[in-house]
mmCIF file of C-alpha atoms in Angstrom:
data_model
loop_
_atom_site.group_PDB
_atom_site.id
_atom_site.type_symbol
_atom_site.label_atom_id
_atom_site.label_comp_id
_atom_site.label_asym_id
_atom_site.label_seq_id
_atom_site.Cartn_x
_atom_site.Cartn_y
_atom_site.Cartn_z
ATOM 1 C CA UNK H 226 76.449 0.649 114.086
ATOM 2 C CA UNK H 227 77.210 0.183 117.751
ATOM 3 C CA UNK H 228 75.377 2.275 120.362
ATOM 4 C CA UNK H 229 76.452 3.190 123.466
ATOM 5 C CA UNK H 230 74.242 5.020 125.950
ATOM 6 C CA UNK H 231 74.983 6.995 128.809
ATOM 7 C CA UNK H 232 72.372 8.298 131.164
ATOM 8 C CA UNK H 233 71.851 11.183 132.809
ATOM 9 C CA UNK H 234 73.131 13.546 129.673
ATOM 10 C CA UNK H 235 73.532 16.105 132.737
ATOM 11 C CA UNK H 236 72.583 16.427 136.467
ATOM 12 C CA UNK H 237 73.281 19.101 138.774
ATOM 13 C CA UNK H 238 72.861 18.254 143.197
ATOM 14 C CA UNK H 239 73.413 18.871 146.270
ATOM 15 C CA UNK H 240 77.046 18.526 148.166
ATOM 16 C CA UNK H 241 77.042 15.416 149.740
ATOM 17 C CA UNK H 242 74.354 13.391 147.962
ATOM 18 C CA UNK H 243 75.134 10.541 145.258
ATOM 19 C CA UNK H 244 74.933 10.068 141.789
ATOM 20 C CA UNK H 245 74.471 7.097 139.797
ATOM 21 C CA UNK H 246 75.130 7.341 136.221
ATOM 22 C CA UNK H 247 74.536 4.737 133.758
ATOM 23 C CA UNK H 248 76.133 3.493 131.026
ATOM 24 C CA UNK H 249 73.960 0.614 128.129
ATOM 25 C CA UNK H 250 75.617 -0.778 125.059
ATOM 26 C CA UNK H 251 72.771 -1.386 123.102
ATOM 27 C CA UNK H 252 73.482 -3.750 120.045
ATOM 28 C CA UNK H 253 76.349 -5.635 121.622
ATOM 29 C CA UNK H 254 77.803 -7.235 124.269
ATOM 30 C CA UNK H 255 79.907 -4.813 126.579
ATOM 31 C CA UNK H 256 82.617 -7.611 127.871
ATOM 32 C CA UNK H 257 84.314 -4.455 129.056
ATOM 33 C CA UNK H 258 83.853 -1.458 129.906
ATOM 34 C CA UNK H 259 85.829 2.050 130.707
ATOM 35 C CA UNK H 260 85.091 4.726 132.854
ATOM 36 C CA UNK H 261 86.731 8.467 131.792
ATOM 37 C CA UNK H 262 86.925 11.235 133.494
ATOM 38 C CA UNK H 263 87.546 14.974 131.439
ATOM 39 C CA UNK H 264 88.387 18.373 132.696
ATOM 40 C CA UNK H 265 87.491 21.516 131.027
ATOM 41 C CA UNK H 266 90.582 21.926 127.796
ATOM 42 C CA UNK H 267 92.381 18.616 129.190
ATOM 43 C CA UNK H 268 91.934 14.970 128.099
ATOM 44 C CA UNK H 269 89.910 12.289 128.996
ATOM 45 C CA UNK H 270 91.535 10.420 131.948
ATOM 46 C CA UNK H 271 90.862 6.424 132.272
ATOM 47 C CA UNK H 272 89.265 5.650 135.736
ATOM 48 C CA UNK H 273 88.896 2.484 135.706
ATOM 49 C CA UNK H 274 88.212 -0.761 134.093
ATOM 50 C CA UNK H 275 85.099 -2.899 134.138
ATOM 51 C CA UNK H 276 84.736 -6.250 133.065
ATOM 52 C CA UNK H 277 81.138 -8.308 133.744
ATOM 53 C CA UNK H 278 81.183 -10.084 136.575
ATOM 54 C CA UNK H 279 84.025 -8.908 138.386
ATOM 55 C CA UNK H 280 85.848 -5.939 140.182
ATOM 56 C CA UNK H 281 86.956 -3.275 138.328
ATOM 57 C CA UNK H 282 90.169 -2.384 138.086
ATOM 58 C CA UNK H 283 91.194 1.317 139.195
ATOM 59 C CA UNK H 284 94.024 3.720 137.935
ATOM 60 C CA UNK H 285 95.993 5.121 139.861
ATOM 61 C CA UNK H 286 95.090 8.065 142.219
ATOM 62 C CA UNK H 287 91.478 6.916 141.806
ATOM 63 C CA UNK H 288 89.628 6.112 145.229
ATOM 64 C CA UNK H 289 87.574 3.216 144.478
ATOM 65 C CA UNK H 290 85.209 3.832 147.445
ATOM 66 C CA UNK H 291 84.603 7.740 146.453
ATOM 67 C CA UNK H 292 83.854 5.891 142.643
ATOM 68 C CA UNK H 293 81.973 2.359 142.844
ATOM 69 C CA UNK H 294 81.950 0.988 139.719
ATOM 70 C CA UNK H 295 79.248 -2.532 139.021
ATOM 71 C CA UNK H 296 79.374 -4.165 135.404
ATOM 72 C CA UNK H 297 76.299 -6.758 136.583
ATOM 73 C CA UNK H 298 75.494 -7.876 133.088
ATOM 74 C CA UNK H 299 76.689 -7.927 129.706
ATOM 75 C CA UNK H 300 74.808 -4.635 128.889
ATOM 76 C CA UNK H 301 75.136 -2.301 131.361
ATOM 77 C CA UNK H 302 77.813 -0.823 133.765
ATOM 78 C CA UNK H 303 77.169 1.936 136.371
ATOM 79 C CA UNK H 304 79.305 4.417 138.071
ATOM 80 C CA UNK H 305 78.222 5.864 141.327
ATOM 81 C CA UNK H 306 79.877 9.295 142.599
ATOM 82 C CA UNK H 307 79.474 8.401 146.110
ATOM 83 C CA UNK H 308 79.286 11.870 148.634
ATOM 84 C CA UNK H 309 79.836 14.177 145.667
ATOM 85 C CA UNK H 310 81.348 17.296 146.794
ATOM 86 C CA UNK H 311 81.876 20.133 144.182
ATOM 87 C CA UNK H 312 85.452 18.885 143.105
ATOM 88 C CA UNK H 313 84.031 15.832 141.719
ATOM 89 C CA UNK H 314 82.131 18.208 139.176
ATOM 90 C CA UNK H 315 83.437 16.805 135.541
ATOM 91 C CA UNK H 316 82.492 15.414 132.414
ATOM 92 C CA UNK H 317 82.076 12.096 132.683
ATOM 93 C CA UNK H 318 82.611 9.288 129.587
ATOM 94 C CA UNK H 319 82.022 5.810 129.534
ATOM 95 C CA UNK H 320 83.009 3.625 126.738
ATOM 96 C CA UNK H 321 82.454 -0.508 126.061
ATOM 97 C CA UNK H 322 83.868 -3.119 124.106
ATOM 98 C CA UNK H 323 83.345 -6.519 123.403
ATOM 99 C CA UNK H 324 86.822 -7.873 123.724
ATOM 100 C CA UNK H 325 85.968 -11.221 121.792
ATOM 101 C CA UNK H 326 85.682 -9.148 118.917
ATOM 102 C CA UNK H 327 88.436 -6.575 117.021
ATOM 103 C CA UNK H 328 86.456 -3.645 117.288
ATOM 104 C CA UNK H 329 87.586 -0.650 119.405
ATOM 105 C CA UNK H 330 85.787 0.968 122.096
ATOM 106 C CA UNK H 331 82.532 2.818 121.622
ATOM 107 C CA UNK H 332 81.849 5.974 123.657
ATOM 108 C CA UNK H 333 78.643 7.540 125.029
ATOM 109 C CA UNK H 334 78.010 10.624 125.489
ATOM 110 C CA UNK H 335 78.701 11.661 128.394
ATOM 111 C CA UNK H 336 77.575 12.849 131.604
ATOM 112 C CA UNK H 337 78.142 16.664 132.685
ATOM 113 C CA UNK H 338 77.950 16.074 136.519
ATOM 114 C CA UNK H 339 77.922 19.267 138.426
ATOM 115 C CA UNK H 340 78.024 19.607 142.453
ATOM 116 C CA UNK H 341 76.816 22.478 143.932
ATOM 117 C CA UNK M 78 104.413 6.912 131.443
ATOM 118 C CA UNK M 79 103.195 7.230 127.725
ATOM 119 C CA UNK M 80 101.477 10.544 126.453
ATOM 120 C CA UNK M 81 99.944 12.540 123.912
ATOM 121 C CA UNK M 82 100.536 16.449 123.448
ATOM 122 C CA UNK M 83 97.825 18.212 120.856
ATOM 123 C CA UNK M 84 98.293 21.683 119.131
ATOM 124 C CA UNK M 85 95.842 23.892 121.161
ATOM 125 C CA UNK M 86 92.953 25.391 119.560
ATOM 126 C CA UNK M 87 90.863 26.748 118.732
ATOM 127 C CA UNK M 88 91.771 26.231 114.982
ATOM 128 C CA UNK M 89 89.190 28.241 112.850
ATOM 129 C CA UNK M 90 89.422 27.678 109.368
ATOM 130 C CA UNK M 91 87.250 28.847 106.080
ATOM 131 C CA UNK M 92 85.754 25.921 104.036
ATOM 132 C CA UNK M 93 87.709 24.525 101.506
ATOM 133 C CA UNK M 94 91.007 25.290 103.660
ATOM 134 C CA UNK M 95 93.972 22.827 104.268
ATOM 135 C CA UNK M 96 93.770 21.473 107.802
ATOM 136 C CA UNK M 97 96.256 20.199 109.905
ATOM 137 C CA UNK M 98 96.541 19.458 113.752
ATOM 138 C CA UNK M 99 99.619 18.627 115.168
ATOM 139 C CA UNK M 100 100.023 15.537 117.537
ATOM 140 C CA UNK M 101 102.915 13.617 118.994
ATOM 141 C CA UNK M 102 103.063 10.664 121.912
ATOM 142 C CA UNK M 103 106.017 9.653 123.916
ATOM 143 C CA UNK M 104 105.702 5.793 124.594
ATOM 144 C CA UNK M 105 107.487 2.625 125.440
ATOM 145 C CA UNK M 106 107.096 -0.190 122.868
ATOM 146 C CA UNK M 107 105.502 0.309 119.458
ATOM 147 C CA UNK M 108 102.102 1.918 120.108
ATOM 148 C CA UNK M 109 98.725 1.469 118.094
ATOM 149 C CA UNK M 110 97.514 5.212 117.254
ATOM 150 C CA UNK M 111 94.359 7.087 116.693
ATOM 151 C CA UNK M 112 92.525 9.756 115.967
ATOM 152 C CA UNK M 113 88.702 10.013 117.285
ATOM 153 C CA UNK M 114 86.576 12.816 116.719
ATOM 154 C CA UNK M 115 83.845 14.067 118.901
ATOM 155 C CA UNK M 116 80.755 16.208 117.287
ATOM 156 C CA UNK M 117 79.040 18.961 119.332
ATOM 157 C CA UNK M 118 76.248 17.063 121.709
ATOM 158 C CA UNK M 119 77.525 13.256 120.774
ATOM 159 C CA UNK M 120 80.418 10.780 122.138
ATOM 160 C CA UNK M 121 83.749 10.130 120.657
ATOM 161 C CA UNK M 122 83.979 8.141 117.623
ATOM 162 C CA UNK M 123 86.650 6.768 115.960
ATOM 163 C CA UNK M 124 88.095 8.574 112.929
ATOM 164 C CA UNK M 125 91.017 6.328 111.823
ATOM 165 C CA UNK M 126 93.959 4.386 113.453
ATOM 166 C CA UNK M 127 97.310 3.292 112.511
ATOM 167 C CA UNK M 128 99.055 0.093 114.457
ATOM 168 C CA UNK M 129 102.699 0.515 112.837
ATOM 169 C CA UNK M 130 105.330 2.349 111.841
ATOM 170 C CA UNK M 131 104.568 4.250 108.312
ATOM 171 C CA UNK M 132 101.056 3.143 108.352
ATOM 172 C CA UNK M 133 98.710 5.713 107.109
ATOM 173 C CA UNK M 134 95.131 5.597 108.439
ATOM 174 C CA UNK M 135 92.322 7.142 106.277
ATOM 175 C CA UNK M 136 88.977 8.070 106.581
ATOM 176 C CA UNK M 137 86.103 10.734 105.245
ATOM 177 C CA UNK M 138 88.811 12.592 103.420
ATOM 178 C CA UNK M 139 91.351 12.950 106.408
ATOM 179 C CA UNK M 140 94.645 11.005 107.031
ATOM 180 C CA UNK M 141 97.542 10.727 109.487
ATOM 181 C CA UNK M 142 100.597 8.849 108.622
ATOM 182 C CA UNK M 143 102.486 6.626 112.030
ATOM 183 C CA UNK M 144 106.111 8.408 112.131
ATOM 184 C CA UNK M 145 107.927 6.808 114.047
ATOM 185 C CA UNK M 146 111.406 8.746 113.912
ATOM 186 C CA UNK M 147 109.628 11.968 114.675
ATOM 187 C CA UNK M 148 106.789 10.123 117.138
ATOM 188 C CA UNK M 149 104.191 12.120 115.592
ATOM 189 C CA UNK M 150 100.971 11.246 114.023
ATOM 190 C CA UNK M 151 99.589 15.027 112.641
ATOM 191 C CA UNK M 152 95.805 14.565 111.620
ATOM 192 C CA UNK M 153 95.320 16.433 107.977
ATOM 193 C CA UNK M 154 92.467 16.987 105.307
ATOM 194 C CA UNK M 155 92.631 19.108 101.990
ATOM 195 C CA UNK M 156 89.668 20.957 101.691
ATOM 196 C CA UNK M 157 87.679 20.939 105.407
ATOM 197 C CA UNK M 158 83.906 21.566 105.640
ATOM 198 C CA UNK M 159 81.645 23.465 108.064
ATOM 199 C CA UNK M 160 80.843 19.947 109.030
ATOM 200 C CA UNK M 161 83.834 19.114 109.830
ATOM 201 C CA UNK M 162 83.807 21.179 113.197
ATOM 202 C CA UNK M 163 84.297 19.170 116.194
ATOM 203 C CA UNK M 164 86.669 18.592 118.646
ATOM 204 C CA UNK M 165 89.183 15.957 117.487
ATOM 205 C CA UNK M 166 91.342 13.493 120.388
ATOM 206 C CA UNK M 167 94.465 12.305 119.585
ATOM 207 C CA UNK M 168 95.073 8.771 121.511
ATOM 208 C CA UNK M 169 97.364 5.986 121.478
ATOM 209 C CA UNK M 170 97.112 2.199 123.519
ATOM 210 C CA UNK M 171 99.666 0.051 124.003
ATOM 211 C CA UNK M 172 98.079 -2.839 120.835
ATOM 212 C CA UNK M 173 95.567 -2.366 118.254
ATOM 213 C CA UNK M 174 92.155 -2.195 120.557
ATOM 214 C CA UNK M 175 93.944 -2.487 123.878
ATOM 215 C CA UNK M 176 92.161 -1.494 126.726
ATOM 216 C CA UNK M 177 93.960 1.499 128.082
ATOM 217 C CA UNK M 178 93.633 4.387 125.751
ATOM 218 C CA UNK M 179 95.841 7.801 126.255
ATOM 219 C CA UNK M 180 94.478 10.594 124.939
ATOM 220 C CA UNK M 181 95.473 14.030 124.045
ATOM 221 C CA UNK M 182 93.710 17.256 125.408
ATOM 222 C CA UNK M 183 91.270 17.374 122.023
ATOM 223 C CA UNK M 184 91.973 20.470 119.602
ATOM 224 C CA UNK M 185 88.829 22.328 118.733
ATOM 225 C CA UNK M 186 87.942 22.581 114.678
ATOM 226 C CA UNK M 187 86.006 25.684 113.879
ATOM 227 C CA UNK M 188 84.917 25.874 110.314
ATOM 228 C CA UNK M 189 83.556 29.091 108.805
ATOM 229 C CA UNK M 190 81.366 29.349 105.709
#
């Protein structure tokens, strides 16, 4: 079936450095894709929507120059945690879909990002 | 704006048990719902949906019927196995695969042997 995969799995820096993590759908074409964001024992919170080739598009309460999102190509999206400081440690989910088709999102697996 | 409350967990059951976790959204409009489950060390996959009112979704032995009048959507399964555990989201969007998905906090599934 479809794949979606999310890379790093886990990574643990420095305050004040940034962190790129990536997110590959790997047997379809990821027209869009959605960045989540998790707390410990609370849900997964949409960040922000990605489609190729164009800005994403931000919830609310989500600083879009802390969080750059790039969707480049029909494969791959990346989120970069820009100056991580250690409130910006959580789980970390994308998902993709390919909204020609009626098929829901596929997840990855997440990244565990943790600031020290 | 729309949301999902889930019973907390953990819920620890014995194999062969009756399981049910309890889940209701408040939302404007008729919502598409779903349940996706998410086993230890992999992403969230998609257990079984429902798009209308009295629509029951089924899948791998577990169903959840769309009610409407009581806005609930409880996630059951007759006789659970140890590899059943997982951590199960209950989420809704505004249309079938729409983009914005709302999820509950997840309930945790222990299953004993």
């Amino acid at each position: 079936g479809a794949v979606v995969s999310q890379h790093p799995s886990r990574v643990i820096c420095k305050s004040g450095t940034s962190v790129k993590i990536e997110c590959r759908s790997l047997d379809f074409q990821a027209t869009t894709m959605f960045w989540y964001r998790q707390f410990p024992k609370q849900s997964l919170m949409l960040m922000a929507t990605s489609n190729e080739g164009s800005k994403a598009t931000y919830e609310q309460g989500v600083e879009k120059d802390k969080f750059l999102i790039n969707h480049a190509s029909l494969t791959l999206s990346t989120l970069t945690v820009t100056s991580a400081h250690p409130e910006d440690s959580s789980f970390y989910i994308c998902s993709a879909r390919d909204f020609r088709s009626n098929q829901p999102q596929h997840f990855g697996d997440g990244t565990r990002l943790s600031i020290l | 704006g729309d949301s999902v409350t889930q019973m907390e967990g953990p819920v620890t059951l014995s194999e062969e048990a009756f399981l049910t976790i309890n889940c209701t959204y408040t939302a404007t409009g008729y919502p598409s719902l779903f349940w996706y489950v998410q086993y230890p060390g992999e992403g969230l996959q998609l257990l079984l949906k429902a798009t209308k009112a009295d629509d029951k979704g089924s899948n791998k032995g577990f169903e959840a019927t769309y009610r409407k009048e009581t806005t609930s959507f409880h996630l059951e399964k007759g006789s659970v196995q140890v590899s059943d555990s997982a951590v199960y989201f209950c989420a809704l969007s505004e249309r079938e695969y729409g983009n914005k998905l709302v999820f509950g906090a997840g309930t945790i599934l222990r299953v004993k042997s």
